[in-house]
Amino acid sequence: EMKTLGGLSPEERRAAGQRLNELKNYVEAEIEKLQSGFAAKREAEQLGKERIDVTLPGRRIRPGHLHPITLLRQKIEDIFVSMGYEIEDGPEIENDFYNFDALNIPASHPARSPQDTFYISERLALRSQTSTMQIHAMQKRRPPLRVAAPGRVFRRDTPDATHNPMFYQVEGLLIDRGVTLGDLKGTVEEFVRLLFGPETRTRFRPSYFPFVEPGAEIDYTCFKCGGGGCRVCKGSGWIEMGGSGMVHPNVLRAVGIDPEEFTGFAFGLGLDRLCALMYG
Ligand code: DAH
C-alpha cells in the first residue's frame, strides 16, 4: 500500500494513512503484549527456580582438622608431660658430633654413609633419627632430666606406601641417679597404657643400637585385637613400637656426665606407621 500511495487522491491518501497508522499501532500493541507476557513467564520461572525454603536446616560447614600426625604427636606429648617430661624441639641439620660421634656411632657404621643419610656438606647432614636430641638435652639441661623430643627425621629411601624419605619420631630420655632397666620397662608400659588403654602389654626383644647397652626393641599388644591377632597386627598380636635401652656410658662421657654417678634410659618411636594403623 505504501508503494501505491503516490497514485491516490488526497482523501484516499489520508484514509490509507490512517489505516496504516491503525495497523502499526495494532502490531506494536501486540508485540508489547507478547513481550510483557514472555517477561512475566521468564520471571515466574526464575522465581520458581530460586525459591528458598527458609525452614530447611542450613548446610553444615565442615571445619578442617589438624593432620593425624599432629594429633598423635600432641597426644604423645601430653602423656610425657603428665609423667614429668619436658618437650624439646631441636635442629634438623646436625654435624657429625650430634649425628654420630656423641651417639657412639663408629666411623664405619652404615648410617654414616651418604647412601643412607642426606649430607648437605662434608660434616653437616639432615638428622636420620631424633636420638641427636639426647645429646642436646644433656648438654643444655644437665642431669637429672626427663625430655621427650618429637620431630622430623630424614633417610635416603624410595617413597612408597610405607616408606618416606622424611618421617616423624619421638625420642625420650631420662637421666638420674640409680636408674635401672626396670624404670625403662615401667615407663614404656605406662606410656602404651595411657596411649592405647589399660589392657595393653609390652615385650622387650634384645637388640643392638650403638648408643645404648643393653638395647631392646619394644613391642606392644595390638590396640585393635588386644593380642589375639588381626589385620592391623598382621596376625601376630604384637605391634613394633621402636628402640630403647640404657644410655651407653660413652654417650654420657661425650657430654661430660660421669657414668658412675648417673645412669639413664632412652627410647625412640616412629609416628607415621603408628598413625596409619591408628587412623586406618
Ligand atoms: N634411633 C633409633 C632408630 O631410629 C631408635 C632408638 C633405638 C632410639 C634405641 C633410642 C634407643 O633412644 O635407645 O631406629
GROMACS .gro file of N, CA and C and ligand atoms in nm, residues 103 128-132 134 153 155 167 169-173 184 208-217 242-247 265-270, ligand 1:
model
  128
  103LEU      N    1   7.689  -4.010   6.978
  103LEU     CA    2   7.596  -4.123   6.994
  103LEU      C    3   7.668  -4.258   6.982
  128SER      N    4   6.907  -3.836   6.090
  128SER     CA    5   6.835  -3.956   6.046
  128SER      C    6   6.757  -4.018   6.161
  129GLN      N    7   6.771  -3.960   6.281
  129GLN     CA    8   6.696  -4.008   6.397
  129GLN      C    9   6.692  -3.896   6.501
  130THR      N   10   6.588  -3.895   6.582
  130THR     CA   11   6.578  -3.791   6.684
  130THR      C   12   6.672  -3.818   6.802
  131SER      N   13   6.747  -3.928   6.798
  131SER     CA   14   6.842  -3.957   6.905
  131SER      C   15   6.945  -3.845   6.922
  132THR      N   16   6.966  -3.766   6.817
  132THR     CA   17   7.053  -3.648   6.829
  132THR      C   18   7.008  -3.558   6.943
  134GLN      N   19   6.910  -3.642   7.230
  134GLN     CA   20   6.965  -3.685   7.360
  134GLN      C   21   7.086  -3.598   7.395
  153VAL      N   22   6.267  -3.664   6.084
  153VAL     CA   23   6.396  -3.724   6.053
  153VAL      C   24   6.399  -3.760   5.904
  155ARG      N   25   6.587  -3.992   5.582
  155ARG     CA   26   6.673  -4.100   5.536
  155ARG      C   27   6.654  -4.117   5.386
  167PHE      N   28   6.019  -3.862   5.781
  167PHE     CA   29   5.913  -3.913   5.868
  167PHE      C   30   5.934  -3.861   6.010
  169GLN      N   31   5.964  -3.903   6.438
  169GLN     CA   32   5.995  -3.986   6.554
  169GLN      C   33   5.971  -3.904   6.681
  170VAL      N   34   5.961  -3.976   6.791
  170VAL     CA   35   5.967  -3.911   6.923
  170VAL      C   36   6.076  -3.981   7.002
  171GLU      N   37   6.167  -3.900   7.055
  171GLU     CA   38   6.275  -3.953   7.136
  171GLU      C   39   6.245  -3.925   7.283
  172GLY      N   40   6.274  -4.022   7.367
  172GLY     CA   41   6.258  -3.999   7.511
  172GLY      C   42   6.390  -4.024   7.580
  173LEU      N   43   6.419  -3.945   7.682
  173LEU     CA   44   6.545  -3.961   7.756
  173LEU      C   45   6.523  -3.927   7.902
  184LEU      N   46   6.288  -4.823   8.281
  184LEU     CA   47   6.257  -4.814   8.138
  184LEU      C   48   6.131  -4.894   8.106
  208TYR      N   49   7.040  -5.435   6.906
  208TYR     CA   50   7.161  -5.353   6.913
  208TYR      C   51   7.137  -5.213   6.859
  209PHE      N   52   7.170  -5.114   6.939
  209PHE     CA   53   7.181  -4.976   6.895
  209PHE      C   54   7.308  -4.922   6.958
  210PRO      N   55   7.393  -4.852   6.882
  210PRO     CA   56   7.525  -4.813   6.934
  210PRO      C   57   7.519  -4.729   7.061
  211PHE      N   58   7.411  -4.652   7.077
  211PHE     CA   59   7.407  -4.554   7.187
  211PHE      C   60   7.343  -4.608   7.314
  212VAL      N   61   7.311  -4.737   7.316
  212VAL     CA   62   7.257  -4.797   7.440
  212VAL      C   63   7.324  -4.931   7.467
  213GLU      N   64   7.323  -4.969   7.593
  213GLU     CA   65   7.372  -5.100   7.634
  213GLU      C   66   7.316  -5.136   7.770
  214PRO      N   67   7.230  -5.237   7.785
  214PRO     CA   68   7.176  -5.317   7.675
  214PRO      C   69   7.071  -5.241   7.594
  215GLY      N   70   7.040  -5.294   7.476
  215GLY     CA   71   6.939  -5.232   7.391
  215GLY      C   72   6.826  -5.330   7.365
  216ALA      N   73   6.709  -5.277   7.335
  216ALA     CA   74   6.595  -5.364   7.311
  216ALA      C   75   6.498  -5.299   7.215
  217GLU      N   76   6.430  -5.384   7.139
  217GLU     CA   77   6.317  -5.335   7.063
  217GLU      C   78   6.191  -5.362   7.143
  242GLY      N   79   5.934  -4.938   6.874
  242GLY     CA   80   6.060  -4.868   6.847
  242GLY      C   81   6.173  -4.930   6.926
  243GLY      N   82   6.282  -4.851   6.936
  243GLY     CA   83   6.401  -4.900   7.005
  243GLY      C   84   6.417  -4.834   7.140
  244SER      N   85   6.500  -4.897   7.224
  244SER     CA   86   6.521  -4.842   7.358
  244SER      C   87   6.647  -4.904   7.418
  245GLY      N   88   6.681  -4.856   7.534
  245GLY     CA   89   6.793  -4.917   7.605
  245GLY      C   90   6.844  -4.828   7.715
  246MET      N   91   6.947  -4.878   7.785
  246MET     CA   92   7.014  -4.798   7.888
  246MET      C   93   7.124  -4.718   7.820
  247VAL      N   94   7.126  -4.587   7.844
  247VAL     CA   95   7.219  -4.499   7.775
  247VAL      C   96   7.363  -4.549   7.794
  265PHE      N   97   6.788  -4.406   8.071
  265PHE     CA   98   6.738  -4.485   7.957
  265PHE      C   99   6.692  -4.391   7.847
  266ALA      N  100   6.684  -4.447   7.727
  266ALA     CA  101   6.637  -4.371   7.611
  266ALA      C  102   6.548  -4.461   7.528
  267PHE      N  103   6.461  -4.400   7.455
  267PHE     CA  104   6.378  -4.478   7.362
  267PHE      C  105   6.339  -4.387   7.246
  268GLY      N  106   6.306  -4.452   7.135
  268GLY     CA  107   6.265  -4.375   7.018
  268GLY      C  108   6.155  -4.451   6.947
  269LEU      N  109   6.053  -4.377   6.906
  269LEU     CA  110   5.946  -4.445   6.833
  269LEU      C  111   5.906  -4.365   6.711
  270GLY      N  112   5.861  -4.436   6.608
  270GLY     CA  113   5.817  -4.371   6.484
  270GLY      C  114   5.669  -4.340   6.491
  281DAH     N1  115   6.703  -4.402   6.687
  281DAH     C1  116   6.661  -4.540   6.666
  281DAH     C2  117   6.605  -4.555   6.524
  281DAH     O1  118   6.579  -4.459   6.459
  281DAH     C3  119   6.557  -4.579   6.766
  281DAH     C4  120   6.614  -4.586   6.905
  281DAH     C5  121   6.672  -4.700   6.949
  281DAH     C6  122   6.608  -4.476   6.989
  281DAH     C7  123   6.724  -4.713   7.076
  281DAH     C8  124   6.661  -4.483   7.118
  281DAH     C9  125   6.717  -4.603   7.161
  281DAH     O2  126   6.658  -4.381   7.203
  281DAH     O3  127   6.766  -4.611   7.288
  281DAH     O4  128   6.591  -4.665   6.478
   0.00000   0.00000   0.00000
